[in-house]
């Protein structure tokens, strides 16, 4: 069984870094990923009325905040994203190209403000350096990677289990791609990932590993019967003439909604699709991509 950690009590809002230890004996998906150790951070915001969770909105964001890429805007994409979270009030946010401090520092507090009285959790997974096996760093010294940030209605909260891993298939670059997943027990399973930017065949292999191997493995181990949502920068486009068409990593029973570029949200079809919206961002090179769903 692949390792995951649960949180059933309120934890302090500190980021717990992943160890680089592989977990032996993983079930389905063990050939395509190396599972890593992960711990969720759960923040409970006391007070305020509990809002009925009749909708489930997913916001996908690539914030280009490493400090290295040309799209970096001196950290201004993070408060811009926090403002969007407060305005849109998503239930779930999948995040790429962030630093480990961005979520507890600004993004999780924004979701707490959007949903007062409910439970807010986040799971961060760093990208891994090929040469050292240690986390890739932002220029500010924090770990660089992906995160899932989510909300559970206080009345429905039963704990959060965190999963993360590194794909077996990688391009030749030093940054090895990873995923972060969170199972809000009895409510939803969500994953965030950022796939290879230099090889579409590798990106497709990583995408299929996550959606065809990892997600079914987590659902089996956790006994998940509810909704599943995966968001990220797949570095794949929807193009039926391309062998690396983003649609080729969508399993049966799932639906994909893309932003017309490389960001996609894939969800189990027990979620009812409502609509999408694109939000122009001034301080990153990707739009905010919102997919509106409703609970089954």
PDB file of C-alpha atoms in Angstrom:
ATOM      1  CA  UNK A   1       0.000   0.000   0.000  1.00  0.00           C
ATOM      2  CA  UNK A   2       1.297   3.426  -0.841  1.00  0.00           C
ATOM      3  CA  UNK A   3       1.729   5.698   2.124  1.00  0.00           C
ATOM      4  CA  UNK A   4      -0.557   8.567   2.959  1.00  0.00           C
ATOM      5  CA  UNK A   5      -1.122  10.623   6.089  1.00  0.00           C
ATOM      6  CA  UNK A   6      -4.361  11.739   7.677  1.00  0.00           C
ATOM      7  CA  UNK A   7      -5.262  14.836   9.636  1.00  0.00           C
ATOM      8  CA  UNK A   8      -8.288  14.737  11.866  1.00  0.00           C
ATOM      9  CA  UNK A   9      -7.343  17.615  14.143  1.00  0.00           C
ATOM     10  CA  UNK A  10      -6.471  21.237  13.487  1.00  0.00           C
ATOM     11  CA  UNK A  11      -2.798  21.649  12.599  1.00  0.00           C
ATOM     12  CA  UNK A  12      -0.709  24.767  12.612  1.00  0.00           C
ATOM     13  CA  UNK A  13      -0.337  26.360   9.201  1.00  0.00           C
ATOM     14  CA  UNK A  14       3.183  25.209   8.451  1.00  0.00           C
ATOM     15  CA  UNK A  15       4.254  23.438   5.301  1.00  0.00           C
ATOM     16  CA  UNK A  16       5.497  19.918   5.927  1.00  0.00           C
ATOM     17  CA  UNK A  17       8.082  19.021   3.322  1.00  0.00           C
ATOM     18  CA  UNK A  18       8.047  15.696   1.520  1.00  0.00           C
ATOM     19  CA  UNK A  19      10.700  13.131   2.233  1.00  0.00           C
ATOM     20  CA  UNK A  20      12.333  11.579  -0.789  1.00  0.00           C
ATOM     21  CA  UNK A  21      11.732   8.008   0.405  1.00  0.00           C
ATOM     22  CA  UNK A  22       9.906   5.707  -1.981  1.00  0.00           C
ATOM     23  CA  UNK A  23       7.065   3.745  -0.430  1.00  0.00           C
ATOM     24  CA  UNK A  24       7.444   0.007  -1.080  1.00  0.00           C
ATOM     25  CA  UNK A  25       4.542  -2.215  -1.944  1.00  0.00           C
ATOM     26  CA  UNK A  26       2.430   0.390  -3.746  1.00  0.00           C
ATOM     27  CA  UNK A  27      -0.560  -1.040  -5.541  1.00  0.00           C
ATOM     28  CA  UNK A  28      -1.642  -0.056  -9.074  1.00  0.00           C
ATOM     29  CA  UNK A  29       0.555   2.677 -10.498  1.00  0.00           C
ATOM     30  CA  UNK A  30       3.791   1.552  -8.835  1.00  0.00           C
ATOM     31  CA  UNK A  31       5.436   1.030 -12.229  1.00  0.00           C
ATOM     32  CA  UNK A  32       4.654   4.542 -13.450  1.00  0.00           C
ATOM     33  CA  UNK A  33       5.280   6.615 -10.324  1.00  0.00           C
ATOM     34  CA  UNK A  34       7.354   6.616  -7.177  1.00  0.00           C
ATOM     35  CA  UNK A  35       5.134   7.463  -4.230  1.00  0.00           C
ATOM     36  CA  UNK A  36       6.590   9.956  -1.773  1.00  0.00           C
ATOM     37  CA  UNK A  37       5.656  10.807   1.792  1.00  0.00           C
ATOM     38  CA  UNK A  38       3.216  13.703   2.213  1.00  0.00           C
ATOM     39  CA  UNK A  39       1.319  15.340   5.038  1.00  0.00           C
ATOM     40  CA  UNK A  40      -1.738  17.576   4.687  1.00  0.00           C
ATOM     41  CA  UNK A  41      -1.980  20.899   6.436  1.00  0.00           C
ATOM     42  CA  UNK A  42      -5.472  21.582   7.745  1.00  0.00           C
ATOM     43  CA  UNK A  43      -6.609  25.014   8.845  1.00  0.00           C
ATOM     44  CA  UNK A  44      -9.959  25.332  10.592  1.00  0.00           C
ATOM     45  CA  UNK A  45     -11.500  28.784  10.579  1.00  0.00           C
ATOM     46  CA  UNK A  46     -13.845  29.034  13.557  1.00  0.00           C
ATOM     47  CA  UNK A  47     -16.913  31.216  13.585  1.00  0.00           C
ATOM     48  CA  UNK A  48     -19.273  32.223  10.809  1.00  0.00           C
ATOM     49  CA  UNK A  49     -22.106  30.354   9.214  1.00  0.00           C
ATOM     50  CA  UNK A  50     -21.556  27.081   7.407  1.00  0.00           C
ATOM     51  CA  UNK A  51     -22.357  27.481   3.717  1.00  0.00           C
ATOM     52  CA  UNK A  52     -24.164  24.581   2.078  1.00  0.00           C
ATOM     53  CA  UNK A  53     -21.877  22.881  -0.447  1.00  0.00           C
ATOM     54  CA  UNK A  54     -24.291  22.475  -3.341  1.00  0.00           C
ATOM     55  CA  UNK A  55     -21.698  23.428  -5.933  1.00  0.00           C
ATOM     56  CA  UNK A  56     -18.119  22.349  -6.537  1.00  0.00           C
ATOM     57  CA  UNK A  57     -15.987  24.868  -8.424  1.00  0.00           C
ATOM     58  CA  UNK A  58     -12.383  24.117  -9.396  1.00  0.00           C
ATOM     59  CA  UNK A  59      -9.900  26.912 -10.135  1.00  0.00           C
ATOM     60  CA  UNK A  60      -6.672  25.988 -11.938  1.00  0.00           C
ATOM     61  CA  UNK A  61      -3.756  28.443 -11.601  1.00  0.00           C
ATOM     62  CA  UNK A  62      -0.155  28.429 -12.827  1.00  0.00           C
ATOM     63  CA  UNK A  63       1.482  31.331 -10.978  1.00  0.00           C
ATOM     64  CA  UNK A  64       5.002  31.297 -12.475  1.00  0.00           C
ATOM     65  CA  UNK A  65       6.482  32.243  -9.109  1.00  0.00           C
ATOM     66  CA  UNK A  66       9.793  30.366  -9.067  1.00  0.00           C
ATOM     67  CA  UNK A  67      11.792  33.531  -9.634  1.00  0.00           C
ATOM     68  CA  UNK A  68      13.613  31.835 -12.514  1.00  0.00           C
ATOM     69  CA  UNK A  69      11.245  31.778 -15.502  1.00  0.00           C
ATOM     70  CA  UNK A  70      10.828  34.801 -17.734  1.00  0.00           C
ATOM     71  CA  UNK A  71       7.180  35.166 -16.728  1.00  0.00           C
ATOM     72  CA  UNK A  72       8.134  35.815 -13.077  1.00  0.00           C
ATOM     73  CA  UNK A  73       6.682  39.103 -11.801  1.00  0.00           C
ATOM     74  CA  UNK A  74       8.479  39.631  -8.481  1.00  0.00           C
ATOM     75  CA  UNK A  75       5.879  37.612  -6.589  1.00  0.00           C
ATOM     76  CA  UNK A  76       2.897  39.709  -7.647  1.00  0.00           C
ATOM     77  CA  UNK A  77       1.031  36.709  -9.103  1.00  0.00           C
ATOM     78  CA  UNK A  78       0.371  35.358  -5.603  1.00  0.00           C
ATOM     79  CA  UNK A  79      -1.644  38.301  -4.197  1.00  0.00           C
ATOM     80  CA  UNK A  80      -3.354  38.540  -7.586  1.00  0.00           C
ATOM     81  CA  UNK A  81      -4.376  34.880  -7.225  1.00  0.00           C
ATOM     82  CA  UNK A  82      -5.482  35.454  -3.624  1.00  0.00           C
ATOM     83  CA  UNK A  83      -7.753  38.278  -4.799  1.00  0.00           C
ATOM     84  CA  UNK A  84      -9.240  35.988  -7.465  1.00  0.00           C
ATOM     85  CA  UNK A  85      -9.857  33.241  -4.891  1.00  0.00           C
ATOM     86  CA  UNK A  86     -11.712  35.655  -2.622  1.00  0.00           C
ATOM     87  CA  UNK A  87     -13.779  36.904  -5.557  1.00  0.00           C
ATOM     88  CA  UNK A  88     -14.615  33.573  -7.217  1.00  0.00           C
ATOM     89  CA  UNK A  89     -14.920  31.459  -4.032  1.00  0.00           C
ATOM     90  CA  UNK A  90     -13.845  28.107  -5.527  1.00  0.00           C
ATOM     91  CA  UNK A  91     -14.185  24.899  -3.547  1.00  0.00           C
ATOM     92  CA  UNK A  92     -10.873  23.661  -4.899  1.00  0.00           C
ATOM     93  CA  UNK A  93      -7.727  25.327  -6.280  1.00  0.00           C
ATOM     94  CA  UNK A  94      -4.986  23.416  -8.111  1.00  0.00           C
ATOM     95  CA  UNK A  95      -1.698  25.307  -8.206  1.00  0.00           C
ATOM     96  CA  UNK A  96       1.456  25.063 -10.319  1.00  0.00           C
ATOM     97  CA  UNK A  97       4.811  26.866 -10.239  1.00  0.00           C
ATOM     98  CA  UNK A  98       4.478  28.106  -6.682  1.00  0.00           C
ATOM     99  CA  UNK A  99       6.806  28.306  -3.687  1.00  0.00           C
ATOM    100  CA  UNK A 100       5.975  26.336  -0.549  1.00  0.00           C
ATOM    101  CA  UNK A 101       5.258  29.487   1.469  1.00  0.00           C
ATOM    102  CA  UNK A 102       2.762  30.909  -1.034  1.00  0.00           C
ATOM    103  CA  UNK A 103      -0.119  28.720   0.147  1.00  0.00           C
ATOM    104  CA  UNK A 104       0.000  29.252   3.936  1.00  0.00           C
ATOM    105  CA  UNK A 105       1.166  32.826   3.448  1.00  0.00           C
ATOM    106  CA  UNK A 106      -1.560  34.167   1.155  1.00  0.00           C
ATOM    107  CA  UNK A 107      -3.607  31.596  -0.776  1.00  0.00           C
ATOM    108  CA  UNK A 108      -5.019  29.474   2.071  1.00  0.00           C
ATOM    109  CA  UNK A 109      -5.982  32.603   4.069  1.00  0.00           C
ATOM    110  CA  UNK A 110      -7.809  33.870   0.969  1.00  0.00           C
ATOM    111  CA  UNK A 111      -9.834  30.648   0.733  1.00  0.00           C
ATOM    112  CA  UNK A 112     -10.538  30.848   4.471  1.00  0.00           C
ATOM    113  CA  UNK A 113     -11.922  34.353   3.938  1.00  0.00           C
ATOM    114  CA  UNK A 114     -14.035  33.068   1.044  1.00  0.00           C
ATOM    115  CA  UNK A 115     -15.490  30.242   3.169  1.00  0.00           C
ATOM    116  CA  UNK A 116     -15.644  31.438   6.809  1.00  0.00           C
ATOM    117  CA  UNK A 117     -16.491  28.684   9.261  1.00  0.00           C
ATOM    118  CA  UNK A 118     -15.437  25.815   6.990  1.00  0.00           C
ATOM    119  CA  UNK A 119     -12.287  23.687   6.978  1.00  0.00           C
ATOM    120  CA  UNK A 120      -9.486  24.678   4.584  1.00  0.00           C
ATOM    121  CA  UNK A 121      -6.671  22.231   3.780  1.00  0.00           C
ATOM    122  CA  UNK A 122      -3.641  22.208   1.516  1.00  0.00           C
ATOM    123  CA  UNK A 123      -1.109  19.653   0.285  1.00  0.00           C
ATOM    124  CA  UNK A 124       2.161  20.753  -1.348  1.00  0.00           C
ATOM    125  CA  UNK A 125       4.531  18.553  -3.361  1.00  0.00           C
ATOM    126  CA  UNK A 126       7.894  19.898  -4.578  1.00  0.00           C
ATOM    127  CA  UNK A 127       9.430  19.082  -7.917  1.00  0.00           C
ATOM    128  CA  UNK A 128      12.562  16.955  -7.449  1.00  0.00           C
ATOM    129  CA  UNK A 129      16.083  17.612  -8.747  1.00  0.00           C
ATOM    130  CA  UNK A 130      17.439  14.791 -10.876  1.00  0.00           C
ATOM    131  CA  UNK A 131      21.051  15.407  -9.786  1.00  0.00           C
ATOM    132  CA  UNK A 132      20.546  15.481  -6.012  1.00  0.00           C
ATOM    133  CA  UNK A 133      17.119  13.941  -5.350  1.00  0.00           C
ATOM    134  CA  UNK A 134      16.233  17.002  -3.276  1.00  0.00           C
ATOM    135  CA  UNK A 135      13.424  19.533  -3.838  1.00  0.00           C
ATOM    136  CA  UNK A 136      13.799  22.129  -6.578  1.00  0.00           C
ATOM    137  CA  UNK A 137      14.106  25.580  -4.986  1.00  0.00           C
ATOM    138  CA  UNK A 138      12.576  28.938  -5.780  1.00  0.00           C
ATOM    139  CA  UNK A 139      15.034  31.823  -5.809  1.00  0.00           C
ATOM    140  CA  UNK A 140      13.747  32.779  -2.341  1.00  0.00           C
ATOM    141  CA  UNK A 141      15.012  29.455  -0.986  1.00  0.00           C
ATOM    142  CA  UNK A 142      11.611  27.831  -0.558  1.00  0.00           C
ATOM    143  CA  UNK A 143      10.669  24.558  -2.245  1.00  0.00           C
ATOM    144  CA  UNK A 144       9.108  24.879  -5.701  1.00  0.00           C
ATOM    145  CA  UNK A 145       6.211  22.745  -6.904  1.00  0.00           C
ATOM    146  CA  UNK A 146       2.463  22.079  -6.987  1.00  0.00           C
ATOM    147  CA  UNK A 147      -0.319  22.202  -4.433  1.00  0.00           C
ATOM    148  CA  UNK A 148      -3.937  21.311  -3.857  1.00  0.00           C
ATOM    149  CA  UNK A 149      -5.873  23.861  -1.817  1.00  0.00           C
ATOM    150  CA  UNK A 150      -9.409  22.920  -0.845  1.00  0.00           C
ATOM    151  CA  UNK A 151     -12.442  23.555   1.274  1.00  0.00           C
ATOM    152  CA  UNK A 152     -14.753  21.140   3.078  1.00  0.00           C
ATOM    153  CA  UNK A 153     -17.992  22.258   4.705  1.00  0.00           C
ATOM    154  CA  UNK A 154     -17.485  22.071   8.460  1.00  0.00           C
ATOM    155  CA  UNK A 155     -20.450  19.729   8.886  1.00  0.00           C
ATOM    156  CA  UNK A 156     -18.937  17.279   6.351  1.00  0.00           C
ATOM    157  CA  UNK A 157     -15.311  17.285   7.514  1.00  0.00           C
ATOM    158  CA  UNK A 158     -13.931  13.824   8.370  1.00  0.00           C
ATOM    159  CA  UNK A 159     -10.214  14.354   7.846  1.00  0.00           C
ATOM    160  CA  UNK A 160      -7.821  14.701   4.901  1.00  0.00           C
ATOM    161  CA  UNK A 161      -5.324  12.146   3.579  1.00  0.00           C
ATOM    162  CA  UNK A 162      -2.393  13.343   1.473  1.00  0.00           C
ATOM    163  CA  UNK A 163      -0.672  11.529  -1.384  1.00  0.00           C
ATOM    164  CA  UNK A 164       2.235  12.576  -3.585  1.00  0.00           C
ATOM    165  CA  UNK A 165       4.701  11.055  -5.981  1.00  0.00           C
ATOM    166  CA  UNK A 166       7.240  11.452  -8.742  1.00  0.00           C
ATOM    167  CA  UNK A 167       6.627  10.116 -12.242  1.00  0.00           C
ATOM    168  CA  UNK A 168       8.868   7.324 -13.510  1.00  0.00           C
ATOM    169  CA  UNK A 169       8.796   8.823 -17.014  1.00  0.00           C
ATOM    170  CA  UNK A 170      10.798  12.079 -17.071  1.00  0.00           C
ATOM    171  CA  UNK A 171      12.431  14.236 -19.730  1.00  0.00           C
ATOM    172  CA  UNK A 172      16.185  14.906 -19.720  1.00  0.00           C
ATOM    173  CA  UNK A 173      15.940  18.102 -17.678  1.00  0.00           C
ATOM    174  CA  UNK A 174      16.978  18.428 -14.049  1.00  0.00           C
ATOM    175  CA  UNK A 175      13.450  19.218 -12.808  1.00  0.00           C
ATOM    176  CA  UNK A 176      11.556  15.966 -12.257  1.00  0.00           C
ATOM    177  CA  UNK A 177       7.787  16.335 -12.300  1.00  0.00           C
ATOM    178  CA  UNK A 178       5.517  15.327  -9.429  1.00  0.00           C
ATOM    179  CA  UNK A 179       1.880  15.349  -8.324  1.00  0.00           C
ATOM    180  CA  UNK A 180       0.035  16.258  -5.121  1.00  0.00           C
ATOM    181  CA  UNK A 181      -3.297  14.651  -4.183  1.00  0.00           C
ATOM    182  CA  UNK A 182      -5.652  15.106  -1.262  1.00  0.00           C
ATOM    183  CA  UNK A 183      -8.587  12.953  -0.220  1.00  0.00           C
ATOM    184  CA  UNK A 184     -11.058  14.912   1.873  1.00  0.00           C
ATOM    185  CA  UNK A 185     -12.627  11.847   3.448  1.00  0.00           C
ATOM    186  CA  UNK A 186     -16.130  11.201   2.203  1.00  0.00           C
ATOM    187  CA  UNK A 187     -16.236  14.444   0.226  1.00  0.00           C
ATOM    188  CA  UNK A 188     -13.801  14.581  -2.718  1.00  0.00           C
ATOM    189  CA  UNK A 189     -10.438  13.477  -4.126  1.00  0.00           C
ATOM    190  CA  UNK A 190      -8.341  16.119  -5.855  1.00  0.00           C
ATOM    191  CA  UNK A 191      -4.918  16.188  -7.511  1.00  0.00           C
ATOM    192  CA  UNK A 192      -2.646  18.881  -8.961  1.00  0.00           C
ATOM    193  CA  UNK A 193       0.225  18.359 -11.378  1.00  0.00           C
ATOM    194  CA  UNK A 194       2.569  20.148 -13.783  1.00  0.00           C
ATOM    195  CA  UNK A 195       3.832  17.930 -16.600  1.00  0.00           C
ATOM    196  CA  UNK A 196       6.947  17.961 -18.771  1.00  0.00           C
ATOM    197  CA  UNK A 197       7.436  21.167 -20.754  1.00  0.00           C
ATOM    198  CA  UNK A 198      10.114  19.842 -23.119  1.00  0.00           C
ATOM    199  CA  UNK A 199       8.626  16.548 -24.336  1.00  0.00           C
ATOM    200  CA  UNK A 200       4.981  16.020 -25.244  1.00  0.00           C
ATOM    201  CA  UNK A 201       5.374  12.200 -25.301  1.00  0.00           C
ATOM    202  CA  UNK A 202       6.739  12.348 -21.757  1.00  0.00           C
ATOM    203  CA  UNK A 203       3.968  14.746 -20.679  1.00  0.00           C
ATOM    204  CA  UNK A 204       1.362  12.345 -22.068  1.00  0.00           C
ATOM    205  CA  UNK A 205       2.989   9.384 -20.293  1.00  0.00           C
ATOM    206  CA  UNK A 206       2.948  11.346 -17.024  1.00  0.00           C
ATOM    207  CA  UNK A 207      -0.665  12.362 -17.558  1.00  0.00           C
ATOM    208  CA  UNK A 208      -1.716   8.772 -18.184  1.00  0.00           C
ATOM    209  CA  UNK A 209       0.254   7.595 -15.152  1.00  0.00           C
ATOM    210  CA  UNK A 210      -1.665  10.001 -12.943  1.00  0.00           C
ATOM    211  CA  UNK A 211      -5.135   9.459 -14.363  1.00  0.00           C
ATOM    212  CA  UNK A 212      -5.000   5.771 -15.296  1.00  0.00           C
ATOM    213  CA  UNK A 213      -2.786   4.474 -12.446  1.00  0.00           C
ATOM    214  CA  UNK A 214      -2.462   6.843  -9.492  1.00  0.00           C
ATOM    215  CA  UNK A 215      -6.042   8.073  -9.199  1.00  0.00           C
ATOM    216  CA  UNK A 216      -7.576   4.573  -9.438  1.00  0.00           C
ATOM    217  CA  UNK A 217      -5.007   3.350  -6.885  1.00  0.00           C
ATOM    218  CA  UNK A 218      -5.922   6.102  -4.412  1.00  0.00           C
ATOM    219  CA  UNK A 219      -9.632   5.530  -4.990  1.00  0.00           C
ATOM    220  CA  UNK A 220      -9.158   1.825  -4.293  1.00  0.00           C
ATOM    221  CA  UNK A 221      -7.018   2.219  -1.184  1.00  0.00           C
ATOM    222  CA  UNK A 222      -9.139   5.009   0.275  1.00  0.00           C
ATOM    223  CA  UNK A 223     -12.473   3.502  -0.755  1.00  0.00           C
ATOM    224  CA  UNK A 224     -13.386   6.689  -2.608  1.00  0.00           C
ATOM    225  CA  UNK A 225     -16.872   6.684  -4.054  1.00  0.00           C
ATOM    226  CA  UNK A 226     -17.389  10.423  -4.475  1.00  0.00           C
ATOM    227  CA  UNK A 227     -16.167  13.022  -6.906  1.00  0.00           C
ATOM    228  CA  UNK A 228     -12.626  13.175  -8.275  1.00  0.00           C
ATOM    229  CA  UNK A 229     -11.079  16.279  -9.852  1.00  0.00           C
ATOM    230  CA  UNK A 230      -7.581  16.616 -11.349  1.00  0.00           C
ATOM    231  CA  UNK A 231      -6.259  19.982 -12.490  1.00  0.00           C
ATOM    232  CA  UNK A 232      -2.982  21.241 -13.830  1.00  0.00           C
ATOM    233  CA  UNK A 233      -0.742  22.572 -16.514  1.00  0.00           C
ATOM    234  CA  UNK A 234      -0.441  19.428 -18.635  1.00  0.00           C
ATOM    235  CA  UNK A 235       1.745  21.043 -21.326  1.00  0.00           C
ATOM    236  CA  UNK A 236      -0.564  19.246 -23.765  1.00  0.00           C
ATOM    237  CA  UNK A 237      -3.159  20.788 -26.039  1.00  0.00           C
ATOM    238  CA  UNK A 238      -6.437  19.394 -27.294  1.00  0.00           C
ATOM    239  CA  UNK A 239      -5.680  18.500 -30.908  1.00  0.00           C
ATOM    240  CA  UNK A 240      -7.239  15.442 -32.528  1.00  0.00           C
ATOM    241  CA  UNK A 241      -4.513  15.395 -35.204  1.00  0.00           C
ATOM    242  CA  UNK A 242      -1.736  15.145 -32.586  1.00  0.00           C
ATOM    243  CA  UNK A 243      -0.740  11.772 -31.075  1.00  0.00           C
ATOM    244  CA  UNK A 244      -0.112  13.690 -27.858  1.00  0.00           C
ATOM    245  CA  UNK A 245      -3.664  14.990 -27.726  1.00  0.00           C
ATOM    246  CA  UNK A 246      -4.653  15.915 -24.166  1.00  0.00           C
ATOM    247  CA  UNK A 247      -7.820  13.863 -24.603  1.00  0.00           C
ATOM    248  CA  UNK A 248      -5.667  10.735 -24.820  1.00  0.00           C
ATOM    249  CA  UNK A 249      -5.078  10.795 -21.066  1.00  0.00           C
ATOM    250  CA  UNK A 250      -8.757  11.004 -20.099  1.00  0.00           C
ATOM    251  CA  UNK A 251      -9.984   7.669 -18.691  1.00  0.00           C
ATOM    252  CA  UNK A 252     -13.465   6.285 -19.326  1.00  0.00           C
ATOM    253  CA  UNK A 253     -15.984   7.782 -16.957  1.00  0.00           C
ATOM    254  CA  UNK A 254     -14.193  11.136 -16.898  1.00  0.00           C
ATOM    255  CA  UNK A 255     -14.625  14.492 -18.648  1.00  0.00           C
ATOM    256  CA  UNK A 256     -11.919  17.015 -19.606  1.00  0.00           C
ATOM    257  CA  UNK A 257     -12.370  20.769 -19.859  1.00  0.00           C
ATOM    258  CA  UNK A 258      -9.403  22.724 -21.215  1.00  0.00           C
ATOM    259  CA  UNK A 259      -8.638  26.422 -21.458  1.00  0.00           C
ATOM    260  CA  UNK A 260      -7.812  26.249 -25.176  1.00  0.00           C
ATOM    261  CA  UNK A 261      -4.125  26.010 -24.318  1.00  0.00           C
ATOM    262  CA  UNK A 262      -2.296  23.668 -21.906  1.00  0.00           C
ATOM    263  CA  UNK A 263      -4.321  23.897 -18.694  1.00  0.00           C
ATOM    264  CA  UNK A 264      -6.923  21.203 -18.135  1.00  0.00           C
ATOM    265  CA  UNK A 265      -9.348  19.965 -15.507  1.00  0.00           C
ATOM    266  CA  UNK A 266     -10.387  16.298 -15.649  1.00  0.00           C
ATOM    267  CA  UNK A 267     -13.249  15.161 -13.446  1.00  0.00           C
ATOM    268  CA  UNK A 268     -15.251  12.001 -12.825  1.00  0.00           C
ATOM    269  CA  UNK A 269     -18.618  12.108 -14.547  1.00  0.00           C
ATOM    270  CA  UNK A 270     -20.491  11.755 -11.272  1.00  0.00           C
ATOM    271  CA  UNK A 271     -19.884  15.508 -11.148  1.00  0.00           C
ATOM    272  CA  UNK A 272     -22.398  17.533 -13.152  1.00  0.00           C
ATOM    273  CA  UNK A 273     -20.733  20.034 -15.467  1.00  0.00           C
ATOM    274  CA  UNK A 274     -22.184  23.553 -15.424  1.00  0.00           C
ATOM    275  CA  UNK A 275     -19.837  25.988 -17.204  1.00  0.00           C
ATOM    276  CA  UNK A 276     -16.312  27.377 -17.472  1.00  0.00           C
ATOM    277  CA  UNK A 277     -14.757  30.817 -17.161  1.00  0.00           C
ATOM    278  CA  UNK A 278     -11.347  32.226 -18.017  1.00  0.00           C
ATOM    279  CA  UNK A 279      -9.761  35.015 -15.962  1.00  0.00           C
ATOM    280  CA  UNK A 280      -6.938  37.067 -17.429  1.00  0.00           C
ATOM    281  CA  UNK A 281      -3.970  37.341 -15.056  1.00  0.00           C
ATOM    282  CA  UNK A 282      -1.587  40.299 -15.182  1.00  0.00           C
ATOM    283  CA  UNK A 283       1.383  38.734 -13.358  1.00  0.00           C
ATOM    284  CA  UNK A 284       1.663  35.235 -14.832  1.00  0.00           C
ATOM    285  CA  UNK A 285       1.629  33.877 -18.364  1.00  0.00           C
ATOM    286  CA  UNK A 286      -1.416  31.632 -17.804  1.00  0.00           C
ATOM    287  CA  UNK A 287      -5.059  32.558 -17.384  1.00  0.00           C
ATOM    288  CA  UNK A 288      -7.015  31.483 -14.356  1.00  0.00           C
ATOM    289  CA  UNK A 289      -9.213  28.572 -15.491  1.00  0.00           C
ATOM    290  CA  UNK A 290     -12.449  27.957 -13.598  1.00  0.00           C
ATOM    291  CA  UNK A 291     -14.581  24.842 -14.104  1.00  0.00           C
ATOM    292  CA  UNK A 292     -17.982  24.999 -12.417  1.00  0.00           C
ATOM    293  CA  UNK A 293     -19.377  21.637 -11.291  1.00  0.00           C
ATOM    294  CA  UNK A 294     -22.140  20.557  -8.946  1.00  0.00           C
ATOM    295  CA  UNK A 295     -22.060  17.796  -6.354  1.00  0.00           C
ATOM    296  CA  UNK A 296     -23.505  14.420  -7.303  1.00  0.00           C
TER     297      UNK A 296
END
